[in-house]
Amino acid sequence: MEKKSKPAFYVTTPIYYVNDVPHIGHAYTTIIADVLARFKKLDGHDVFFLTGTDEHGQKIEKAAAERNLKPIALADKMVEWCKSLWRDLGISYDYFLRTTELRHEQGVQKLFQRLLDKGDIYKGSYQGWYCTGEENFLADDVPLTDDGAKICPDCGRKATVVTEETYFFRLSAYERPLLDFYAAHPEFVRPQGRMNEVVSFVRGGLKDLSITRTTVKWGIPVPGDPAHTIYVWFDALNNYVTGIGYDWDPALFAKFWPATVHLIGKDILRFHAVFWPAFLMAMEFPLPECVFGHGWWLRDEAKMSKSKGNVLDPYILIRTFGPDPLRYFLMREIPIGNDGNFSHEGFVNRVNADLANDLGNLVHRTLTMIRSYFGGVLPDPAPEHEADRKIRSDFAALKDAVHSHYGAYAINRALEDIWVYIGAVNKYLADNEPWKLAKDAARRPRLARVLYQAAAAIRGTSYLLYPVMPASAAKIWDLLGEPEPPERTSYAELSFAGPKAGQAAKEAVPLFPRVDLKEFLAMEAKPADQAKSEEHMDYITYDEFKKMDLRVAHVLKAERVEGAQKLIKLQIDIGGETRQIVAGVAETYKPEDLAGKKIVVIVNLKPAVIRGVESQGMLLAAVVDDKASIPFFDAHVPAGAKVK
Ligand code: ME8
């Protein structure tokens, strides 16, 4: 029989600017993409999930300059940050594209050249209101003041009219083709209301688009005319084709292009629903199936954004709850077209009610009863009663409903339906009172059926939750004694009667922490953990760093400081000079652990007297849970060597 190839599903997120670290809003889009990718994989698709970073342009140049960094150094830092956040959130992307990578840059230049050759890009001159402070042309819709000038909305300075040579994209030529395309593909922009916005914008008339800059150096040079760099949006949008093999893997590109869905926030709808399809038409590529413009997470009714400084750091929640509660909350709280207001109160309340109570307790109770009444082994169930049958048939209906909800990007509705079912299973246990059945030996077969039914319902439910809460679903399957993780079962194969009688379930463990709202809010008000507080990081310049004289020191002698539990006094050789320092490391080290060791000491720190003992420097150590951990050099590193 001929092997049928799987249908392709290609989902993308915006590539995020590297001017700052990602916040809950960026996590939101990325989690939606991850949920869809995971669901489609279960559902028998070949999936490609692309995300990445948008690293060129003036915004990045400026953010880097403010931190005394080269743009690429800032980008490198933010990419690390992004990748570690995506890892901590369980994001299963297939490729992380950086717009500074060579094959992207070459792909963009090639596409630019192609449009230039076709005449869709032409050189002309642009006249506009220019802000010298921001080095930027003002948007056309910035209004004229009473004296006929324009004020830069970013810095408040008066702009001047400037004429600049630039390359234009012939956007005006695509007005009619775009309108025809929208009419033929009413599902291209979703949700529906957003399509109306797009159509009326295009109907209002499209002007050619300036797509190069001479004022921005940090960008991809125009092929053959390097005084011009390519406008960041032409550069960035093309990531969707360069990330999938355009110009470097034709087979991959052929398999996954056109994209199934570009997930974006509604802030960048025009770029994706007007400019991008126009570029694609000009490049003669087929157009994506759908651009989904989701709503915004607001805080105190204002859009969470880096520039407003009202962003929420996902790590505050991940540290306490792990990734799944945040994934669940963001997916459950709002339909993805709508805006939502994020509050830690709302988050904690929902997680306590839905996850700790409804789901967590159901799993815990069921496993505990299987352990107490059947020694942890899933019992052979007696024939079903009417109520048992309903739990099974309701599951079959739920499985179908959830399938269509996930397929229609209605993730919140999938979760709502799943929770109705969890409620029904909890009620089924309450009605059948297995704890009473357990007291009567004659009713043991009935007890077996009730607990089997609960275990089967939990297994099925956690499978349906897998796209949203992959780590928890895997944990639940493992606790039930399933030999394979959930993602090895396809959606079509999933059946209620999956668990095998005789399967050894594990001892219940708490799945979701129940967190006291007041305690959490008090904790959240404290400054974030140093390791994950990039948002608040105070940068120092290299010159400031250079002022620190860090040296390898050889510990000649170490002894406790009388009457001070934590302190050890060290005599150290810093390369021909002996110093005395005092260090708060006695809780982790005995003096004899330190004698003879090579450590790092800052030697030009102003001397201080600690508990009556002079300290002429300070050793460096990591501090974990208030305990010091000192890095030691190998014995051959000479005392006095500089550390830099
Ligand atoms: O626009 N609520 O990058 P960006 C929901 N580099 N989603 C939010 C959000 C919020 N409060 N804030 C941000 C860019 N987002 C360009 C994209 S693509 C070719 C280039 C999400 O770092 C949402 O997806 O400003 C939004 O569209 C995106 O982050 C903007 O990220």
GROMACS .gro file of C-alpha atoms and ligand atoms in nm, residues 13-19 23-30 53-54 59 232-233 235-240 263-268 272 294-298 302-306, ligand 1:
model
   74
   13THR     CA    1   0.504   3.357   1.593
   14PRO     CA    2   0.623   3.710   1.532
   15ILE     CA    3   0.996   3.736   1.568
   16TYR     CA    4   1.041   3.947   1.877
   17TYR     CA    5   1.250   4.259   1.903
   18VAL     CA    6   1.565   4.220   2.105
   19ASN     CA    7   1.551   4.566   2.260
   23HIS     CA    8   0.715   3.948   2.884
   24ILE     CA    9   0.382   3.774   2.936
   25GLY     CA   10   0.248   3.917   2.608
   26HIS     CA   11   0.527   3.752   2.406
   27ALA     CA   12   0.488   3.434   2.606
   28TYR     CA   13   0.119   3.439   2.515
   29THR     CA   14   0.164   3.426   2.137
   30THR     CA   15   0.438   3.168   2.169
   53THR     CA   16   1.415   3.735   1.700
   54ASP     CA   17   1.402   4.059   1.502
   59LYS     CA   18   1.515   5.050   1.781
  232VAL     CA   19   1.331   4.625   0.923
  233TRP     CA   20   0.983   4.512   0.830
  235ASP     CA   21   1.375   4.214   0.656
  236ALA     CA   22   1.162   4.072   0.939
  237LEU     CA   23   0.857   3.952   0.746
  238ASN     CA   24   1.074   3.749   0.517
  239ASN     CA   25   1.180   3.538   0.815
  240TYR     CA   26   0.870   3.330   0.747
  263LEU     CA   27   0.002   3.411   1.485
  264ILE     CA   28   0.046   3.774   1.575
  265GLY     CA   29  -0.086   4.037   1.811
  266LYS     CA   30  -0.334   4.282   1.662
  267ASP     CA   31  -0.067   4.557   1.688
  268ILE     CA   32   0.109   4.423   1.381
  272HIS     CA   33   0.102   4.088   0.813
  294HIS     CA   34  -0.496   3.786   1.877
  295GLY     CA   35  -0.591   4.036   2.144
  296TRP     CA   36  -0.373   4.202   2.403
  297TRP     CA   37  -0.301   4.127   2.759
  298LEU     CA   38  -0.365   4.444   2.947
  302ALA     CA   39  -0.356   4.942   2.937
  303LYS     CA   40  -0.167   4.727   2.687
  304MET     CA   41   0.127   4.562   2.850
  305SER     CA   42   0.427   4.694   2.666
  306LYS     CA   43   0.794   4.749   2.720
  645ME8     O1   44   0.639   4.365   1.677
  645ME8     N1   45  -0.051   4.117   2.472
  645ME8     O2   46   0.806   4.256   1.793
  645ME8     P1   47   0.764   4.280   1.946
  645ME8     C1   48  -0.047   4.018   2.382
  645ME8     N2   49   0.953   4.245   1.577
  645ME8     N3   50   0.057   3.998   2.298
  645ME8     C2   51   0.160   4.081   2.306
  645ME8     C3   52   0.164   4.187   2.399
  645ME8     C4   53   0.051   4.203   2.486
  645ME8     N4   54   0.045   4.297   2.579
  645ME8     N5   55   0.280   4.253   2.384
  645ME8     C5   56   0.348   4.188   2.286
  645ME8     C6   57   0.746   4.306   1.682
  645ME8     N6   58   0.277   4.084   2.239
  645ME8     C7   59   0.818   4.275   1.552
  645ME8     C8   60   0.750   4.159   1.484
  645ME8     S1   61   0.724   3.980   1.287
  645ME8     C9   62   0.775   3.966   1.131
  645ME8    C10   63   0.807   4.118   1.352
  645ME8    C11   64   0.317   3.989   2.133
  645ME8     O3   65   0.879   4.232   2.027
  645ME8    C12   66   0.223   3.995   2.014
  645ME8     O4   67   0.238   3.876   1.940
  645ME8     O5   68   0.715   4.417   1.965
  645ME8    C13   69   0.281   4.111   1.937
  645ME8     O6   70   0.240   4.111   1.801
  645ME8    C14   71   0.429   4.082   1.950
  645ME8     O7   72   0.443   4.030   2.083
  645ME8    C15   73   0.515   4.206   1.931
  645ME8     O8   74   0.646   4.175   1.965
   0.00000   0.00000   0.00000
